[in-house]
mmCIF file of C-alpha atoms and ligand atoms in Angstrom:
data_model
loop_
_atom_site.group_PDB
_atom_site.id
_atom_site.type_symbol
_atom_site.label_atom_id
_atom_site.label_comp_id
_atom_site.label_asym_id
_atom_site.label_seq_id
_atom_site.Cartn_x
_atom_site.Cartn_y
_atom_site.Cartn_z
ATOM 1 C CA UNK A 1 51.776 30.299 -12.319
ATOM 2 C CA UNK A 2 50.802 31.909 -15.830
ATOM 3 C CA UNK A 3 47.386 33.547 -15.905
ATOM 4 C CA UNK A 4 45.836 31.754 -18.010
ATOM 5 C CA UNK A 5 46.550 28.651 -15.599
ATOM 6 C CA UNK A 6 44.128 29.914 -13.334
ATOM 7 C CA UNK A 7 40.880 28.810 -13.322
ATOM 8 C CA UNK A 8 38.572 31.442 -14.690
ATOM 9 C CA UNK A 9 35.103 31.738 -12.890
ATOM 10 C CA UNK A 10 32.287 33.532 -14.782
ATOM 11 C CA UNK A 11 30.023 35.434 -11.834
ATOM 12 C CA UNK A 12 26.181 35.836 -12.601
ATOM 13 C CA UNK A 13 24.406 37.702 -9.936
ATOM 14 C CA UNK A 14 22.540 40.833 -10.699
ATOM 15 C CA UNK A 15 22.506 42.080 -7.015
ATOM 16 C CA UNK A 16 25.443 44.142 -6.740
ATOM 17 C CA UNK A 17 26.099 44.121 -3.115
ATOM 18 C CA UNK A 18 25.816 40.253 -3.585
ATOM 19 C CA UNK A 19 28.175 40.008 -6.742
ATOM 20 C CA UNK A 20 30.661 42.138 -4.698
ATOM 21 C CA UNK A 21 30.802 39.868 -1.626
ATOM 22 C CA UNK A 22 31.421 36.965 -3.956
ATOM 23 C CA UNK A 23 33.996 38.762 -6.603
ATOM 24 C CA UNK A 24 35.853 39.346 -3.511
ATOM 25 C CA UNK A 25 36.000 36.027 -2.033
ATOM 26 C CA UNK A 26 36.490 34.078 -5.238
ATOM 27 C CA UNK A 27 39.854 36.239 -5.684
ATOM 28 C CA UNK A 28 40.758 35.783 -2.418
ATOM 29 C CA UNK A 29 40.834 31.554 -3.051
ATOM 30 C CA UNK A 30 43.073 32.887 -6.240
ATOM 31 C CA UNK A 31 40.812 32.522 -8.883
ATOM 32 C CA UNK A 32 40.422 34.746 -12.040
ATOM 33 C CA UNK A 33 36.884 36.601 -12.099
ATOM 34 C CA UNK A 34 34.469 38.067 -14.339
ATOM 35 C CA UNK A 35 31.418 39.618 -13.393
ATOM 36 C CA UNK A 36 27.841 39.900 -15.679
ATOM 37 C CA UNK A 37 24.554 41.601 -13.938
ATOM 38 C CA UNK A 38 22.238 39.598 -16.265
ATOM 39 C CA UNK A 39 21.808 36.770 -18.586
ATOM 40 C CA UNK A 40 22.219 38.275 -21.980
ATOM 41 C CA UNK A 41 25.569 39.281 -20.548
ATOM 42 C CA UNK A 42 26.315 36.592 -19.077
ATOM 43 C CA UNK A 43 26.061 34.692 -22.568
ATOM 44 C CA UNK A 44 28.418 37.266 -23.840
ATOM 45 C CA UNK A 45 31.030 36.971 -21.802
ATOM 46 C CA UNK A 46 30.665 33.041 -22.017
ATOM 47 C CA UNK A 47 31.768 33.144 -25.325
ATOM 48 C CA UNK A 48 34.726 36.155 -24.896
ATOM 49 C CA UNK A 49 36.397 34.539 -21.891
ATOM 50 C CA UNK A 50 35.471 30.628 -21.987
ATOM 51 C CA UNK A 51 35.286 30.442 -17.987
ATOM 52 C CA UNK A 52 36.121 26.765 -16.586
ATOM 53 C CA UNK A 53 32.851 27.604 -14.166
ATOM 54 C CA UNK A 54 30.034 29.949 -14.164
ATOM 55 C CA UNK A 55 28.161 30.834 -10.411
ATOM 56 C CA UNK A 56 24.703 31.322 -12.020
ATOM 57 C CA UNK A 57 21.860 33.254 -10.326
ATOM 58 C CA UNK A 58 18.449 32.196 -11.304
ATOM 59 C CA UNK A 59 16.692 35.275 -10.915
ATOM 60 C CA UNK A 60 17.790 37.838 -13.751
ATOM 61 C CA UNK A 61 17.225 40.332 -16.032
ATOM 62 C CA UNK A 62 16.791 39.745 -19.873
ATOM 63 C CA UNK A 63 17.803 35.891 -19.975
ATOM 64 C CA UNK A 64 16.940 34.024 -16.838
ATOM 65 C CA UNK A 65 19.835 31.771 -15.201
ATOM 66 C CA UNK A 66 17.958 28.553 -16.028
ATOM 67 C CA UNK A 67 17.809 29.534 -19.784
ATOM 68 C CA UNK A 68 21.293 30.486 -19.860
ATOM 69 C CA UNK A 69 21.992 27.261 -18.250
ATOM 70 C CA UNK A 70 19.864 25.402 -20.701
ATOM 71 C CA UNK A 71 21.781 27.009 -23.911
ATOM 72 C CA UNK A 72 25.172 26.130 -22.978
ATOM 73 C CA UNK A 73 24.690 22.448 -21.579
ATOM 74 C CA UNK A 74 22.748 21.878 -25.204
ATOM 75 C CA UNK A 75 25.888 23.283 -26.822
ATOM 76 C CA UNK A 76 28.648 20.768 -27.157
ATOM 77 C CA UNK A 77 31.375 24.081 -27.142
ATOM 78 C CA UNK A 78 29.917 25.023 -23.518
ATOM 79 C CA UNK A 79 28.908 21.428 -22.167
ATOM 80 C CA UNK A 80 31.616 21.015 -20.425
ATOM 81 C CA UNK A 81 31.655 24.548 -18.329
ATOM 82 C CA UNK A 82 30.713 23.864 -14.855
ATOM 83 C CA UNK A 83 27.831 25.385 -13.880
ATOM 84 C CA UNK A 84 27.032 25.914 -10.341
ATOM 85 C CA UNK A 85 23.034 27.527 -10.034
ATOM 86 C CA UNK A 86 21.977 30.292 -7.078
ATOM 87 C CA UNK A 87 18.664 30.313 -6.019
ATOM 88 C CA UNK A 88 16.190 32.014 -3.582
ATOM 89 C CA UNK A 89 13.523 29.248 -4.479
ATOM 90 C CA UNK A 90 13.923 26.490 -2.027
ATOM 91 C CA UNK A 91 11.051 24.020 -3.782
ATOM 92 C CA UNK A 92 12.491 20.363 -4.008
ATOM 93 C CA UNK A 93 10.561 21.334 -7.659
ATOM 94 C CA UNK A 94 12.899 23.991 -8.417
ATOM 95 C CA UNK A 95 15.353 22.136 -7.297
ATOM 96 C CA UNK A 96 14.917 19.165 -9.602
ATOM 97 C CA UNK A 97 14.353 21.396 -12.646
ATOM 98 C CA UNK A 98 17.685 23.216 -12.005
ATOM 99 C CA UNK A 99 19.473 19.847 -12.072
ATOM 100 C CA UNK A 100 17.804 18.976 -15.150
ATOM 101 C CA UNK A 101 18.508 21.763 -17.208
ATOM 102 C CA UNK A 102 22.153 20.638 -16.696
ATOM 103 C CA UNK A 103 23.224 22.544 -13.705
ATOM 104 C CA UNK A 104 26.158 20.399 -11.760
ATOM 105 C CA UNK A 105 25.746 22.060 -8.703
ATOM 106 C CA UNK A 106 22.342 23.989 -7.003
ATOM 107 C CA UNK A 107 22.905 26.171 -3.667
ATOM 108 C CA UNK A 108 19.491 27.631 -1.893
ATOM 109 C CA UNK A 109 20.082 31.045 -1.290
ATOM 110 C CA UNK A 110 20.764 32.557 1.575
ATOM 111 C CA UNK A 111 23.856 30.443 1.705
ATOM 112 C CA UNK A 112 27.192 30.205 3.162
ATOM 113 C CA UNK A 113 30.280 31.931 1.364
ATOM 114 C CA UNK A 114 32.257 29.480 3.415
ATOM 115 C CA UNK A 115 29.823 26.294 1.548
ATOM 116 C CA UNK A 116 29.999 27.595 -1.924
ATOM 117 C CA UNK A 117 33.663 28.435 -1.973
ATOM 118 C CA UNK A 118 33.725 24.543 -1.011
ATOM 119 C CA UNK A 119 31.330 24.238 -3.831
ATOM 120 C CA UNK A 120 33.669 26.203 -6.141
ATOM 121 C CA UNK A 121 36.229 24.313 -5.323
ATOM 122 C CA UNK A 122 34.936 21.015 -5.705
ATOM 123 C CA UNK A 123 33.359 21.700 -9.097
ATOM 124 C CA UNK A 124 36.989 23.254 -10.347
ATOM 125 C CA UNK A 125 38.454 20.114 -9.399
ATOM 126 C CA UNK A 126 36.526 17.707 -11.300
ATOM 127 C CA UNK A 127 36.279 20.414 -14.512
ATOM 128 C CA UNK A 128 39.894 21.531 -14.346
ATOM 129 C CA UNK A 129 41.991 19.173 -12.011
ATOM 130 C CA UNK A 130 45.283 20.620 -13.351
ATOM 131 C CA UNK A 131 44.412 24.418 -12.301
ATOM 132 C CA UNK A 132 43.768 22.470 -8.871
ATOM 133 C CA UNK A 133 46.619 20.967 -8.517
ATOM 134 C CA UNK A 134 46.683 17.626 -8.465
ATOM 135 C CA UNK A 135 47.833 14.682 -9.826
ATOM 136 C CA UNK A 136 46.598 13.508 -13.228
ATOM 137 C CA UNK A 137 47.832 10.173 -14.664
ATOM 138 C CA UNK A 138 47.300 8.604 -18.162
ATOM 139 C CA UNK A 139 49.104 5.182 -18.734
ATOM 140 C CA UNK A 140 52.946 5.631 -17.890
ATOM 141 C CA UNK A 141 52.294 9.351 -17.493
ATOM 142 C CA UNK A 142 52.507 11.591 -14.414
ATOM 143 C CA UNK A 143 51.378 14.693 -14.201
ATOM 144 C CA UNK A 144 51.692 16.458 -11.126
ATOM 145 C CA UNK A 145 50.202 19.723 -11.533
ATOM 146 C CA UNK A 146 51.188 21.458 -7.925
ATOM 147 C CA UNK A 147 55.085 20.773 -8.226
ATOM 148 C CA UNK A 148 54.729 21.194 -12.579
ATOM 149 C CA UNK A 149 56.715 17.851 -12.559
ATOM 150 C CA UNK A 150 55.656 15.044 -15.126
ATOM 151 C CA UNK A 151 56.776 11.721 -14.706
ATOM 152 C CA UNK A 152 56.988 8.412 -17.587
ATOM 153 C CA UNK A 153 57.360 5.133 -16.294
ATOM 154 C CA UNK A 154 58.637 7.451 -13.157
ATOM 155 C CA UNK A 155 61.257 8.849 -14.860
ATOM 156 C CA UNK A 156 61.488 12.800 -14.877
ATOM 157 C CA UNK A 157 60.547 14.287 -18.011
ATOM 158 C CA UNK A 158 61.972 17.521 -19.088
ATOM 159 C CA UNK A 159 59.256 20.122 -20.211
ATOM 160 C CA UNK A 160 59.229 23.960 -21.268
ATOM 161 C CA UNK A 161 55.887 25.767 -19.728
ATOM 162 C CA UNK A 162 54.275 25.524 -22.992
ATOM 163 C CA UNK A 163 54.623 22.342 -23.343
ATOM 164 C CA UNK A 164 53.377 21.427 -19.811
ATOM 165 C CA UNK A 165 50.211 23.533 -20.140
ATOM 166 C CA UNK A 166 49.574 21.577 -23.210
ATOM 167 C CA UNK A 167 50.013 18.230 -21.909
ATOM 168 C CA UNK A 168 47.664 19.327 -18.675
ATOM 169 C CA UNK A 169 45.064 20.522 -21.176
ATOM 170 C CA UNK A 170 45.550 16.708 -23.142
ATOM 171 C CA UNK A 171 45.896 15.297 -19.670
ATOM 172 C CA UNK A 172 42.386 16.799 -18.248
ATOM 173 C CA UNK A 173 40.313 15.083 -21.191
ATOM 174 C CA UNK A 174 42.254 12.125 -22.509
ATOM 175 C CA UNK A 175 40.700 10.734 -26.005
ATOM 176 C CA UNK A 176 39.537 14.742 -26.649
ATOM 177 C CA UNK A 177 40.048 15.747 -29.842
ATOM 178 C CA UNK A 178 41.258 19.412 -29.606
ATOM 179 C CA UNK A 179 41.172 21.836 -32.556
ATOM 180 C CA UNK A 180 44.096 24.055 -32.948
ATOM 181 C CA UNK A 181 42.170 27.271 -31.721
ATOM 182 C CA UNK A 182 40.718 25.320 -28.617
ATOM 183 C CA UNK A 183 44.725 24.770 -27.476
ATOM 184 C CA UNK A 184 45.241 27.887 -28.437
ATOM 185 C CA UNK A 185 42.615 29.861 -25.882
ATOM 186 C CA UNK A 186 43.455 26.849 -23.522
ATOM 187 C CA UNK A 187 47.121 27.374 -23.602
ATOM 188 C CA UNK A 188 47.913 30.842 -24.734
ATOM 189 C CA UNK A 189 44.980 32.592 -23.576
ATOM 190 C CA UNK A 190 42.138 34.297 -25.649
ATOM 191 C CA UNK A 191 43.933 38.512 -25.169
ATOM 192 C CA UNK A 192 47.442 36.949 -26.985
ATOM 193 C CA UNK A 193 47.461 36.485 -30.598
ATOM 194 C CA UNK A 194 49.294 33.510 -31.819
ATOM 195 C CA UNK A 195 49.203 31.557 -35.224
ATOM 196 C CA UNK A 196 47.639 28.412 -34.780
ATOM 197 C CA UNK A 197 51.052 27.029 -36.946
ATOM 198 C CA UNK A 198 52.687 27.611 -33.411
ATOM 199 C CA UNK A 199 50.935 25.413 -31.949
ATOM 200 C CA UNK A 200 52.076 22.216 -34.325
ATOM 201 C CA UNK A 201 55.451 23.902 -33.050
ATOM 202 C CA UNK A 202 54.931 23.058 -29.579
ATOM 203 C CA UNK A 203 53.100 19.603 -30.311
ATOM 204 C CA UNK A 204 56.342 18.772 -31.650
ATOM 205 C CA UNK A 205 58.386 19.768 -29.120
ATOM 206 C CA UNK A 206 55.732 17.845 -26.376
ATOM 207 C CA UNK A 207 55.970 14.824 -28.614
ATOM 208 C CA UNK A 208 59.622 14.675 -28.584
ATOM 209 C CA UNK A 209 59.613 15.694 -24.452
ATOM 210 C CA UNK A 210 57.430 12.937 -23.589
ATOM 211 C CA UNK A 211 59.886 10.216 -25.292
ATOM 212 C CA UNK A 212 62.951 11.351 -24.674
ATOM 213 C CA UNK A 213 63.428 8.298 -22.292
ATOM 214 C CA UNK A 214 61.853 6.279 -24.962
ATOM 215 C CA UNK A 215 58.085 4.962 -24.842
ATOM 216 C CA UNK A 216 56.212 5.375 -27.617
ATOM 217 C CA UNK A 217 54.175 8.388 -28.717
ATOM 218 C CA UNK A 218 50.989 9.115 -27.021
ATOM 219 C CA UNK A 219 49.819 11.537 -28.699
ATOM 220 C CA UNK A 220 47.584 11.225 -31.844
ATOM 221 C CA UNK A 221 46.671 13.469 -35.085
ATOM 222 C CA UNK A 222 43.629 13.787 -35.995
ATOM 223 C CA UNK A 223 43.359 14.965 -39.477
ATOM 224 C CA UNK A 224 41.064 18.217 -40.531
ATOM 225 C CA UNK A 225 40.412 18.537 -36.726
ATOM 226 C CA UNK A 226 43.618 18.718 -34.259
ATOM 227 C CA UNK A 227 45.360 16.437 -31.720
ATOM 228 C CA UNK A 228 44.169 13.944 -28.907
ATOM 229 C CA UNK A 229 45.978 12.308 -25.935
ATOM 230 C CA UNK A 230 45.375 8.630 -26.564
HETATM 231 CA CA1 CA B 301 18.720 37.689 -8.854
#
């Protein structure tokens, strides 16, 4: 599996000894990590890395975790980043605020590494199902993302890895309209520089890859702002 296939996991905590035990155990369920001590950072990174899910302590320096959480759920470039809150408050008033700045998860410190690596997971699945390895379907479609096989009207469809990552990208979000430079981090990564004209390459060759046993062509141009699925 290519790096940038992995989820990514952005981890807040500003208690080192804390941040360490979870670094550790996140990369030990295979995940990709990056690590900020404090909000502003946090924030930062956010916007270098695009993490699928960020494990947000509530208490920190500079930019608290709720008002990080608040900025990028009002943002419709960070909406759809998981966002899983830590907290040492355990008021059912804390609690409610959390989930109403936008937070999809909220774990009551001290918790379980055990119960938010569940957490992790379960968040990962429903923000990036094809990092997680299952089965996506749209129409006569299948994706299945642990064996990388894809499937229309059950026939096999032969794909080059460029190609699949793109259709699991299109597949996680059908009806998304994605701009060139959104595939590109998606597919190619954010550290590899690529001209966006590549990726019209590679739509081409997934448009001709996913009729090549006929069917007629899901995919759809949008002009002035990139391609959908459906
Ligand atoms: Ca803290």
């Amino acid at each position: 599996m290519a790096a940038a296939e992995l989820p990514l996991v952005l981890l807040v905590e500003d208690e080192p000894a804390q941040r360490e035990v979870l670094a550790y155990n996140l990369e030990a369920e295979g995940f990709r990590v990056v690590q900020a001590a404090d909000g502003e950072e946090a924030l930062m990174l956010v916007d270098e890395a695009a993490p699928d899910l960020i494990v947000l302590d509530w208490m920190l320096p500079l930019v608290s975790g709720i008002e990080v959480c608040r900025r990028l759920k009002m943002s419709a470039e960070t909406r759809n980043i998981g966002i899983i809150m830590l907290s040492a408050r355990a008021e059912e008033v804390d609690r409610v605020r959390g989930l109403e700045t936008g937070a999809d998860d909220y774990i009551i410190k001290p918790y379980s590494v055990v119960e938010l690596m569940a957490r992790v997971r379960a968040a990962l699945r429903r923000v990036r199902p094809a990092t997680m390895g299952l089965v996506l379907e749209f129409e006569d479609i299948r994706l299945d993302a642990e064996t990388h096989r894809v499937y229309r009207a059950d026939k096999v469809l032969k794909l080059g890895p460029t190609e699949f990552r793109l259709l699991s990208t299109f597949m996680e979000k059908p009806g998304r309209v994605w701009a060139r430079d959104q595939l590109l981090d998606r597919v190619w990564g954010r550290d590899i520089y690529v001209d966006t004209r590549t990726v019209d390459v590679h739509i081409g060759r997934l448009r001709k890859a996913l009729c090549q046993h006929g069917g007629e062509d899901p995919l759809r141009t949008v002009r002035g702002a990139g391609y959908a699925l459906g």
